[in-house]
mmCIF file of C-alpha atoms in Angstrom:
data_model
loop_
_atom_site.group_PDB
_atom_site.id
_atom_site.type_symbol
_atom_site.label_atom_id
_atom_site.label_comp_id
_atom_site.label_asym_id
_atom_site.label_seq_id
_atom_site.Cartn_x
_atom_site.Cartn_y
_atom_site.Cartn_z
ATOM 1 C CA PHE V 1 -17.027 -22.511 77.413
ATOM 2 C CA LEU V 2 -19.977 -24.546 76.240
ATOM 3 C CA PRO V 3 -23.104 -25.464 78.086
ATOM 4 C CA LEU V 4 -23.463 -29.158 78.307
ATOM 5 C CA GLN V 5 -26.508 -31.277 79.131
ATOM 6 C CA GLY V 6 -25.761 -34.256 81.607
ATOM 7 C CA HIS V 7 -26.485 -37.491 80.221
ATOM 8 C CA ILE V 8 -27.652 -38.919 83.640
ATOM 9 C CA VAL V 9 -29.111 -35.717 85.205
ATOM 10 C CA ARG V 10 -30.581 -33.981 82.308
ATOM 11 C CA ASN V 11 -29.746 -30.373 83.435
ATOM 12 C CA TRP V 12 -27.387 -27.775 81.834
ATOM 13 C CA LYS V 13 -23.949 -26.973 83.138
ATOM 14 C CA VAL V 14 -21.343 -24.770 81.587
ATOM 15 C CA ARG V 15 -17.935 -26.507 81.177
ATOM 16 C CA TRP V 16 -14.507 -25.640 79.667
ATOM 17 C CA PHE V 17 -14.000 -27.986 76.717
ATOM 18 C CA VAL V 18 -10.482 -29.062 75.269
ATOM 19 C CA LEU V 19 -10.701 -30.994 72.052
ATOM 20 C CA LEU V 20 -7.874 -33.633 71.692
ATOM 21 C CA GLN V 21 -7.129 -35.876 68.771
ATOM 22 C CA ASP V 22 -9.294 -38.774 70.085
ATOM 23 C CA LYS V 23 -11.239 -37.239 72.864
ATOM 24 C CA LEU V 24 -13.295 -34.112 74.080
ATOM 25 C CA LEU V 25 -12.380 -33.102 77.685
ATOM 26 C CA TYR V 26 -14.453 -31.009 79.824
ATOM 27 C CA TYR V 27 -13.571 -29.211 83.121
ATOM 28 C CA LYS V 28 -15.510 -27.531 85.862
ATOM 29 C CA ILE V 29 -14.776 -23.920 86.776
ATOM 30 C CA GLU V 30 -14.626 -23.229 90.709
ATOM 31 C CA GLY V 31 -13.914 -19.795 92.004
ATOM 32 C CA GLY V 32 -13.136 -18.465 88.744
ATOM 33 C CA LYS V 33 -10.431 -21.049 87.808
ATOM 34 C CA LYS V 34 -10.526 -24.256 85.793
ATOM 35 C CA GLU V 35 -9.966 -27.408 87.852
ATOM 36 C CA ALA V 36 -6.844 -29.275 87.154
ATOM 37 C CA SER V 37 -8.493 -32.574 86.387
ATOM 38 C CA PRO V 38 -11.308 -32.949 83.797
ATOM 39 C CA LYS V 39 -14.815 -33.649 85.024
ATOM 40 C CA GLY V 40 -15.406 -35.998 82.214
ATOM 41 C CA ARG V 41 -14.468 -37.036 78.632
ATOM 42 C CA ILE V 42 -16.116 -37.904 75.393
ATOM 43 C CA LEU V 43 -14.374 -40.587 73.441
ATOM 44 C CA LEU V 44 -14.512 -39.779 69.705
ATOM 45 C CA ASP V 45 -13.662 -43.128 68.338
ATOM 46 C CA GLY V 46 -16.798 -44.452 66.678
ATOM 47 C CA CYS V 47 -18.708 -41.200 67.771
ATOM 48 C CA THR V 48 -21.399 -39.592 65.365
ATOM 49 C CA ILE V 49 -22.103 -35.988 65.321
ATOM 50 C CA THR V 50 -25.383 -34.301 64.405
ATOM 51 C CA CYS V 51 -25.159 -30.597 63.353
ATOM 52 C CA PRO V 52 -27.497 -28.665 63.254
ATOM 53 C CA CYS V 53 -29.425 -30.465 65.939
ATOM 54 C CA LEU V 54 -33.010 -29.204 66.468
ATOM 55 C CA GLU V 55 -34.068 -31.427 69.179
ATOM 56 C CA TYR V 56 -34.697 -28.596 71.647
ATOM 57 C CA GLU V 57 -36.799 -25.583 70.493
ATOM 58 C CA ASN V 58 -35.200 -23.160 72.945
ATOM 59 C CA ARG V 59 -31.710 -24.130 71.994
ATOM 60 C CA PRO V 60 -31.242 -23.851 68.286
ATOM 61 C CA LEU V 61 -27.393 -23.929 68.312
ATOM 62 C CA LEU V 62 -26.805 -27.431 69.608
ATOM 63 C CA ILE V 63 -24.244 -30.147 68.542
ATOM 64 C CA LYS V 64 -25.176 -33.675 69.282
ATOM 65 C CA LEU V 65 -22.562 -36.266 69.973
ATOM 66 C CA LYS V 66 -23.468 -40.093 70.174
ATOM 67 C CA THR V 67 -20.633 -42.343 71.324
ATOM 68 C CA LYS V 68 -20.267 -45.982 70.042
ATOM 69 C CA THR V 69 -21.875 -46.938 73.479
ATOM 70 C CA ASN V 70 -24.975 -44.856 72.628
ATOM 71 C CA THR V 71 -24.413 -42.197 75.230
ATOM 72 C CA GLU V 72 -25.743 -38.937 73.923
ATOM 73 C CA TYR V 73 -24.181 -35.549 74.743
ATOM 74 C CA PHE V 74 -25.689 -32.092 73.738
ATOM 75 C CA LEU V 75 -23.254 -28.989 73.537
ATOM 76 C CA GLU V 76 -24.738 -25.667 73.040
ATOM 77 C CA CYS V 77 -22.821 -22.809 71.234
ATOM 78 C CA CYS V 78 -23.115 -19.070 71.438
ATOM 79 C CA SER V 79 -23.546 -18.288 67.749
ATOM 80 C CA ARG V 80 -23.866 -20.232 64.580
ATOM 81 C CA GLU V 81 -20.358 -19.404 63.583
ATOM 82 C CA GLU V 82 -19.105 -20.950 66.742
ATOM 83 C CA ARG V 83 -21.219 -23.907 66.404
ATOM 84 C CA ASP V 84 -20.029 -24.571 62.862
ATOM 85 C CA SER V 85 -16.372 -24.248 63.840
ATOM 86 C CA TRP V 86 -16.738 -26.552 66.743
ATOM 87 C CA ALA V 87 -18.639 -29.118 64.509
ATOM 88 C CA LEU V 88 -15.979 -28.972 61.801
ATOM 89 C CA ASP V 89 -13.060 -29.413 64.305
ATOM 90 C CA ILE V 90 -14.793 -32.301 66.118
ATOM 91 C CA THR V 91 -15.816 -33.956 62.738
ATOM 92 C CA GLY V 92 -12.192 -33.763 61.810
ATOM 93 C CA ALA V 93 -11.084 -35.353 65.031
ATOM 94 C CA ILE V 94 -13.574 -38.199 64.533
ATOM 95 C CA HIS V 95 -12.483 -39.080 61.160
ATOM 96 C CA ALA V 96 -8.836 -38.239 61.509
ATOM 97 C CA GLY V 97 -7.814 -41.891 61.124
ATOM 98 C CA HIS V 98 -9.929 -42.371 58.076
ATOM 99 C CA PRO V 99 -8.627 -40.193 55.276
ATOM 100 C CA VAL V 100 -11.359 -41.560 52.778
ATOM 101 C CA GLN V 101 -14.008 -40.288 54.912
ATOM 102 C CA VAL V 102 -12.421 -36.868 55.426
ATOM 103 C CA GLN V 103 -12.245 -36.509 51.654
ATOM 104 C CA GLU V 104 -15.824 -37.452 51.329
ATOM 105 C CA LEU V 105 -16.776 -34.887 53.936
ATOM 106 C CA HIS V 106 -15.013 -32.176 52.020
ATOM 107 C CA ARG V 107 -16.542 -33.333 48.724
ATOM 108 C CA MET V 108 -20.025 -33.150 50.128
ATOM 109 C CA LYS V 109 -19.271 -29.780 51.707
ATOM 110 C CA ASN V 110 -17.997 -28.206 48.566
ATOM 111 C CA SER V 111 -20.321 -29.816 46.030
ATOM 112 C CA PHE V 112 -23.638 -28.071 44.997
ATOM 113 C CA LYS V 113 -26.235 -30.338 43.320
ATOM 114 C CA LEU V 114 -30.045 -29.747 43.980
ATOM 115 C CA LEU V 115 -31.774 -33.114 44.082
ATOM 116 C CA GLU V 116 -34.006 -33.339 41.052
ATOM 117 C CA ASN V 117 -36.844 -34.986 42.977
ATOM 118 C CA ILE V 118 -37.073 -32.182 45.427
ATOM 119 C CA SER V 119 -40.508 -30.487 45.564
ATOM 120 C CA LEU V 120 -40.935 -27.039 47.018
ATOM 121 C CA HIS V 121 -44.652 -27.791 47.830
ATOM 122 C CA ASN V 122 -43.438 -30.853 49.877
ATOM 123 C CA ILE V 123 -40.767 -28.708 51.691
ATOM 124 C CA VAL V 124 -43.504 -26.224 52.702
ATOM 125 C CA GLU V 125 -45.855 -28.944 53.621
ATOM 126 C CA ARG V 126 -43.021 -30.478 55.907
ATOM 127 C CA MET V 127 -42.280 -26.908 57.353
ATOM 128 C CA TYR V 128 -45.882 -26.650 58.423
ATOM 129 C CA ASP V 129 -45.845 -29.810 60.320
ATOM 130 C CA SER V 130 -46.669 -29.164 64.027
ATOM 131 C CA SER V 131 -44.177 -31.711 65.559
ATOM 132 C CA THR V 132 -41.281 -31.876 63.056
ATOM 133 C CA GLY V 133 -41.634 -28.581 61.078
ATOM 134 C CA ILE V 134 -39.798 -25.369 61.585
ATOM 135 C CA LYS V 135 -40.471 -23.678 64.828
ATOM 136 C CA LEU V 136 -42.307 -20.290 64.734
ATOM 137 C CA THR V 137 -41.365 -17.737 67.372
ATOM 138 C CA ARG V 138 -41.872 -14.193 68.205
ATOM 139 C CA ASN V 139 -38.968 -11.900 67.227
ATOM 140 C CA LEU V 140 -37.969 -8.320 67.689
ATOM 141 C CA ASP V 141 -36.842 -6.105 64.764
ATOM 142 C CA GLN V 142 -36.381 -2.296 64.988
ATOM 143 C CA GLY V 143 -38.612 -2.063 68.033
ATOM 144 C CA ASN V 144 -41.422 -4.113 66.372
ATOM 145 C CA ARG V 145 -42.576 -7.455 67.503
ATOM 146 C CA TYR V 146 -43.427 -10.009 64.767
ATOM 147 C CA LYS V 147 -45.180 -13.276 65.596
ATOM 148 C CA GLU V 148 -44.953 -16.648 63.888
ATOM 149 C CA THR V 149 -41.578 -15.973 62.253
ATOM 150 C CA PHE V 150 -38.362 -17.827 61.756
ATOM 151 C CA THR V 151 -34.824 -16.567 61.202
ATOM 152 C CA GLY V 152 -32.838 -17.242 58.011
ATOM 153 C CA SER V 153 -30.237 -19.390 59.790
ATOM 154 C CA ALA V 154 -33.008 -21.425 61.500
ATOM 155 C CA LEU V 155 -34.474 -22.283 58.057
ATOM 156 C CA VAL V 156 -31.000 -23.200 56.819
ATOM 157 C CA ASP V 157 -30.505 -25.476 59.671
ATOM 158 C CA TRP V 158 -33.922 -27.126 59.273
ATOM 159 C CA LEU V 159 -33.355 -27.719 55.575
ATOM 160 C CA ILE V 160 -30.092 -29.499 56.384
ATOM 161 C CA SER V 161 -31.473 -31.530 59.343
ATOM 162 C CA ASN V 162 -34.227 -32.753 57.234
ATOM 163 C CA SER V 163 -31.939 -33.850 54.320
ATOM 164 C CA PHE V 164 -33.375 -31.268 51.870
ATOM 165 C CA ALA V 165 -29.956 -29.891 51.434
ATOM 166 C CA VAL V 166 -26.290 -31.141 52.126
ATOM 167 C CA SER V 167 -24.453 -27.751 52.653
ATOM 168 C CA ARG V 168 -25.487 -24.368 53.851
ATOM 169 C CA PHE V 169 -24.890 -22.953 50.385
ATOM 170 C CA GLU V 170 -27.558 -25.480 48.821
ATOM 171 C CA ALA V 171 -30.005 -24.659 51.772
ATOM 172 C CA VAL V 172 -29.755 -20.883 50.985
ATOM 173 C CA THR V 173 -30.436 -21.536 47.331
ATOM 174 C CA LEU V 174 -33.550 -23.685 48.225
ATOM 175 C CA ALA V 175 -34.782 -20.897 50.649
ATOM 176 C CA SER V 176 -34.328 -18.433 47.958
ATOM 177 C CA MET V 177 -36.391 -20.463 45.618
ATOM 178 C CA LEU V 178 -39.197 -20.659 48.268
ATOM 179 C CA MET V 179 -39.011 -16.941 48.528
ATOM 180 C CA ASP V 180 -39.159 -16.364 44.756
ATOM 181 C CA GLU V 181 -42.202 -18.773 44.614
ATOM 182 C CA ASN V 182 -43.936 -16.792 47.278
ATOM 183 C CA PHE V 183 -44.049 -19.562 49.808
ATOM 184 C CA ILE V 184 -42.179 -17.491 52.417
ATOM 185 C CA ARG V 185 -41.571 -13.759 52.507
ATOM 186 C CA PRO V 186 -39.076 -11.464 54.436
ATOM 187 C CA VAL V 187 -40.221 -9.371 57.156
ATOM 188 C CA GLY V 188 -38.261 -6.592 59.103
ATOM 189 C CA VAL V 189 -35.677 -4.206 57.927
ATOM 190 C CA ARG V 190 -32.688 -6.759 57.718
ATOM 191 C CA SER V 191 -34.313 -9.385 55.423
ATOM 192 C CA THR V 192 -36.445 -6.833 53.373
ATOM 193 C CA GLU V 193 -33.419 -4.845 52.397
ATOM 194 C CA ALA V 194 -31.511 -7.961 51.312
ATOM 195 C CA THR V 195 -34.256 -8.643 48.716
ATOM 196 C CA ARG V 196 -33.127 -5.392 46.782
ATOM 197 C CA SER V 197 -29.574 -6.961 46.125
ATOM 198 C CA SER V 198 -28.847 -7.544 42.515
ATOM 199 C CA ASP V 199 -26.946 -10.654 43.398
ATOM 200 C CA PRO V 200 -29.501 -13.691 43.659
ATOM 201 C CA SER V 201 -27.282 -15.406 46.174
ATOM 202 C CA GLU V 202 -27.531 -12.545 48.608
ATOM 203 C CA LYS V 203 -31.395 -12.011 48.549
ATOM 204 C CA PHE V 204 -31.989 -14.697 51.316
ATOM 205 C CA LEU V 205 -29.758 -14.236 54.416
ATOM 206 C CA ASP V 206 -28.364 -17.273 56.344
ATOM 207 C CA ASP V 207 -28.526 -14.999 59.414
ATOM 208 C CA SER V 208 -29.903 -15.215 62.942
ATOM 209 C CA THR V 209 -31.196 -11.508 62.657
ATOM 210 C CA ALA V 210 -33.076 -11.856 59.457
ATOM 211 C CA LEU V 211 -36.698 -12.663 59.772
ATOM 212 C CA TYR V 212 -38.925 -14.546 57.592
ATOM 213 C CA LEU V 213 -42.628 -15.944 57.751
ATOM 214 C CA PHE V 214 -44.888 -17.952 55.656
ATOM 215 C CA ALA V 215 -46.381 -15.759 52.960
ATOM 216 C CA GLU V 216 -50.004 -15.761 54.193
ATOM 217 C CA SER V 217 -48.864 -15.118 57.888
ATOM 218 C CA SER V 218 -48.524 -11.420 57.717
ATOM 219 C CA LYS V 219 -49.717 -10.216 60.983
ATOM 220 C CA LYS V 220 -47.478 -8.067 63.200
ATOM 221 C CA ASN V 221 -47.705 -7.666 66.963
ATOM 222 C CA THR V 222 -46.006 -4.475 68.019
ATOM 223 C CA SER V 223 -46.977 -4.687 71.692
ATOM 224 C CA SER V 224 -44.336 -3.612 74.190
ATOM 225 C CA LYS V 225 -45.930 -4.940 77.347
ATOM 226 C CA GLU V 226 -44.249 -8.375 77.162
ATOM 227 C CA GLU V 227 -40.846 -7.305 78.082
ATOM 228 C CA VAL V 228 -40.903 -6.876 81.908
ATOM 229 C CA HIS V 229 -37.322 -6.466 83.201
ATOM 230 C CA PHE V 230 -35.766 -4.809 80.090
ATOM 231 C CA ASN V 231 -37.091 -2.274 77.859
ATOM 232 C CA ILE V 232 -37.605 -3.469 74.291
ATOM 233 C CA SER V 233 -35.377 -0.697 72.761
ATOM 234 C CA GLU V 234 -32.197 -1.852 74.533
ATOM 235 C CA LEU V 235 -32.643 -5.357 73.281
ATOM 236 C CA SER V 236 -33.292 -4.273 69.737
ATOM 237 C CA GLY V 237 -29.801 -2.979 68.918
ATOM 238 C CA THR V 238 -27.609 -4.832 66.267
ATOM 239 C CA ILE V 239 -25.561 -7.532 67.894
ATOM 240 C CA VAL V 240 -21.908 -6.706 67.529
ATOM 241 C CA LYS V 241 -20.278 -9.535 69.512
ATOM 242 C CA GLN V 242 -21.355 -12.324 71.732
ATOM 243 C CA GLY V 243 -19.711 -15.117 73.590
ATOM 244 C CA PHE V 244 -19.138 -16.915 76.987
ATOM 245 C CA LEU V 245 -17.295 -15.041 79.754
ATOM 246 C CA VAL V 246 -16.804 -15.527 83.391
ATOM 247 C CA LYS V 247 -18.317 -12.811 85.656
ATOM 248 C CA GLN V 248 -17.923 -12.027 89.257
ATOM 249 C CA GLY V 249 -21.284 -11.427 91.195
ATOM 250 C CA HIS V 250 -21.987 -8.048 92.774
ATOM 251 C CA LYS V 251 -23.353 -9.685 96.187
ATOM 252 C CA ARG V 252 -21.787 -13.122 96.739
ATOM 253 C CA LYS V 253 -18.594 -12.309 94.782
ATOM 254 C CA ASN V 254 -18.670 -15.820 93.248
ATOM 255 C CA TRP V 255 -17.777 -16.408 89.529
ATOM 256 C CA LYS V 256 -20.251 -17.665 87.107
ATOM 257 C CA VAL V 257 -20.093 -18.283 83.313
ATOM 258 C CA ARG V 258 -22.418 -16.034 81.478
ATOM 259 C CA LYS V 259 -23.336 -15.569 77.752
ATOM 260 C CA PHE V 260 -22.637 -11.941 77.048
ATOM 261 C CA VAL V 261 -24.271 -10.196 74.058
ATOM 262 C CA LEU V 262 -22.928 -6.774 73.041
ATOM 263 C CA ARG V 263 -25.440 -4.497 71.052
ATOM 264 C CA ALA V 264 -25.026 -1.304 69.390
ATOM 265 C CA ASP V 265 -27.684 1.372 68.505
ATOM 266 C CA PRO V 266 -28.548 1.472 71.365
ATOM 267 C CA ALA V 267 -25.174 0.439 73.038
ATOM 268 C CA PHE V 268 -25.834 -2.068 75.600
ATOM 269 C CA LEU V 269 -24.109 -5.203 77.212
ATOM 270 C CA HIS V 270 -26.457 -7.870 78.528
ATOM 271 C CA TYR V 271 -25.569 -11.222 80.063
ATOM 272 C CA TYR V 272 -27.533 -14.449 80.184
ATOM 273 C CA ASP V 273 -27.593 -17.505 82.284
ATOM 274 C CA PRO V 274 -26.742 -20.447 79.743
ATOM 275 C CA THR V 275 -28.146 -23.015 82.151
ATOM 276 C CA LYS V 276 -31.746 -21.672 81.923
ATOM 277 C CA GLU V 277 -34.279 -22.613 79.357
ATOM 278 C CA GLU V 278 -35.676 -19.105 78.965
ATOM 279 C CA ASN V 279 -33.641 -16.810 76.749
ATOM 280 C CA LYS V 280 -33.897 -13.674 78.911
ATOM 281 C CA PRO V 281 -31.048 -11.521 80.221
ATOM 282 C CA VAL V 282 -30.334 -11.903 83.918
ATOM 283 C CA GLY V 283 -28.513 -8.473 83.927
ATOM 284 C CA GLY V 284 -27.179 -5.717 81.534
ATOM 285 C CA PHE V 285 -26.411 -2.039 81.440
ATOM 286 C CA SER V 286 -25.976 0.864 78.979
ATOM 287 C CA LEU V 287 -22.494 1.398 77.667
ATOM 288 C CA ARG V 288 -22.601 5.158 77.331
ATOM 289 C CA GLY V 289 -20.296 6.725 79.705
ATOM 290 C CA CYS V 290 -18.573 3.433 80.703
ATOM 291 C CA LEU V 291 -14.844 2.905 81.170
ATOM 292 C CA VAL V 292 -13.358 -0.371 80.115
ATOM 293 C CA SER V 293 -9.811 -1.472 80.824
ATOM 294 C CA ALA V 294 -7.614 -4.727 81.047
ATOM 295 C CA LEU V 295 -6.328 -5.865 84.526
ATOM 296 C CA GLU V 296 -2.886 -7.089 85.081
ATOM 297 C CA ASP V 297 -2.523 -10.862 85.511
ATOM 298 C CA ASN V 298 0.273 -10.706 88.189
ATOM 299 C CA GLY V 299 -1.769 -11.043 91.496
ATOM 300 C CA VAL V 300 -5.538 -10.568 92.390
ATOM 301 C CA PRO V 301 -6.554 -6.811 91.712
ATOM 302 C CA ALA V 302 -8.418 -4.988 94.443
ATOM 303 C CA GLY V 303 -12.101 -5.811 94.269
ATOM 304 C CA VAL V 304 -11.657 -9.410 92.912
ATOM 305 C CA LYS V 305 -12.303 -12.391 95.091
ATOM 306 C CA GLY V 306 -11.040 -15.835 94.598
ATOM 307 C CA ASN V 307 -8.087 -17.375 92.933
ATOM 308 C CA VAL V 308 -8.932 -16.438 89.425
ATOM 309 C CA GLN V 309 -7.603 -17.845 86.145
ATOM 310 C CA GLY V 310 -6.517 -14.300 84.719
ATOM 311 C CA ASN V 311 -7.195 -12.463 81.566
ATOM 312 C CA LEU V 312 -9.302 -10.093 83.479
ATOM 313 C CA PHE V 313 -10.841 -6.811 82.456
ATOM 314 C CA LYS V 314 -13.156 -4.216 84.315
ATOM 315 C CA ILE V 315 -16.170 -2.059 83.201
ATOM 316 C CA ILE V 316 -17.257 0.833 85.258
ATOM 317 C CA THR V 317 -20.605 2.219 84.396
ATOM 318 C CA LYS V 318 -21.433 5.955 84.618
ATOM 319 C CA ASN V 319 -23.266 5.148 87.849
ATOM 320 C CA ASP V 320 -19.809 3.773 89.224
ATOM 321 C CA ILE V 321 -20.783 0.043 89.251
ATOM 322 C CA HIS V 322 -17.862 -2.161 88.781
ATOM 323 C CA TYR V 323 -18.038 -5.262 86.698
ATOM 324 C CA TYR V 324 -15.115 -7.853 86.762
ATOM 325 C CA ILE V 325 -15.062 -10.213 83.822
ATOM 326 C CA GLN V 326 -12.710 -12.962 82.779
ATOM 327 C CA ALA V 327 -12.045 -13.872 79.108
ATOM 328 C CA SER V 328 -10.733 -17.407 78.184
ATOM 329 C CA SER V 329 -7.421 -15.879 76.772
ATOM 330 C CA LYS V 330 -5.500 -12.595 76.364
ATOM 331 C CA ALA V 331 -6.483 -12.418 72.688
ATOM 332 C CA GLU V 332 -10.168 -12.869 73.565
ATOM 333 C CA ARG V 333 -9.792 -10.129 76.271
ATOM 334 C CA VAL V 334 -8.280 -7.752 73.756
ATOM 335 C CA GLN V 335 -11.355 -8.463 71.233
ATOM 336 C CA TRP V 336 -13.921 -7.746 73.906
ATOM 337 C CA ILE V 337 -12.179 -4.484 75.025
ATOM 338 C CA GLU V 338 -11.857 -3.325 71.353
ATOM 339 C CA ALA V 339 -15.500 -4.066 70.642
ATOM 340 C CA ILE V 340 -16.795 -2.343 73.698
ATOM 341 C CA LYS V 341 -14.664 0.861 73.683
ATOM 342 C CA PRO V 342 -16.179 2.430 70.426
ATOM 343 C CA LEU V 343 -19.770 2.144 72.032
ATOM 344 C CA THR V 344 -19.018 3.969 75.275
#
């Protein structure tokens, strides 16, 4: 599952994607089941890919595909690892018939050579640019809110997209140099602890939970009044697993694709509507005292509505609320159950 922006009506819809040798197919999900015929296709011959793509501030994990007819598609992934995996596979399919280009891609990916004319002052000046610079946001770490910060992975993405670095390894090295020269500094537990590492390559974290800010921006906002529907503490746990799953609604019993985020300390499972711009949960619950189990795929279990695809599992909260969820495969269902169980 990936959210896709329509190239005619510019809204976001979640689709099921299948990558073939020369095209990328996407399908609608109706009633908890993938439709037999694809909703559309993206032809990869002559297609160009942009990753990371930072054209949307609220969607930092985008892949942009531009066909040879200049039609643009934006696909959003759930994590940096998922995005990079999709981008690598799509790039391989685009260049499958051009072995020389494939070799060049691998050479660029594996090479490490800082450009001699790179100026750290120039990079910082570009980072400050109000329109093309790195986006500063409010972030939460260990219950504290920090304003005007950026994550380690966001800086790596920005350095690559602005051609200051070719690979993530090179971008991490550049970011470490910015930190060594006191242009940026770590803030929060995750990134601060990394600076104590004896290995220079591990001092800066290419991570979406590691926070950094410009060295002179040291103000911290610890206000807890901004979160209305969810307590700050339940959203401050370490992210254990995240991904797209299909969930049955409690009232209408319809099936919707949701982005699920599993957190520990405290143990919560939240779900988000990936078609919305705001990155706020639309639901969630504590995992303490929950029961989680797989459901058999032969027939429709009691409590489940619709002709579902299968790979179902159920979570029962300590308040006896039943959640019915579909994974995309049996292997993914096992992974989610195994990740949730230790937190119950």
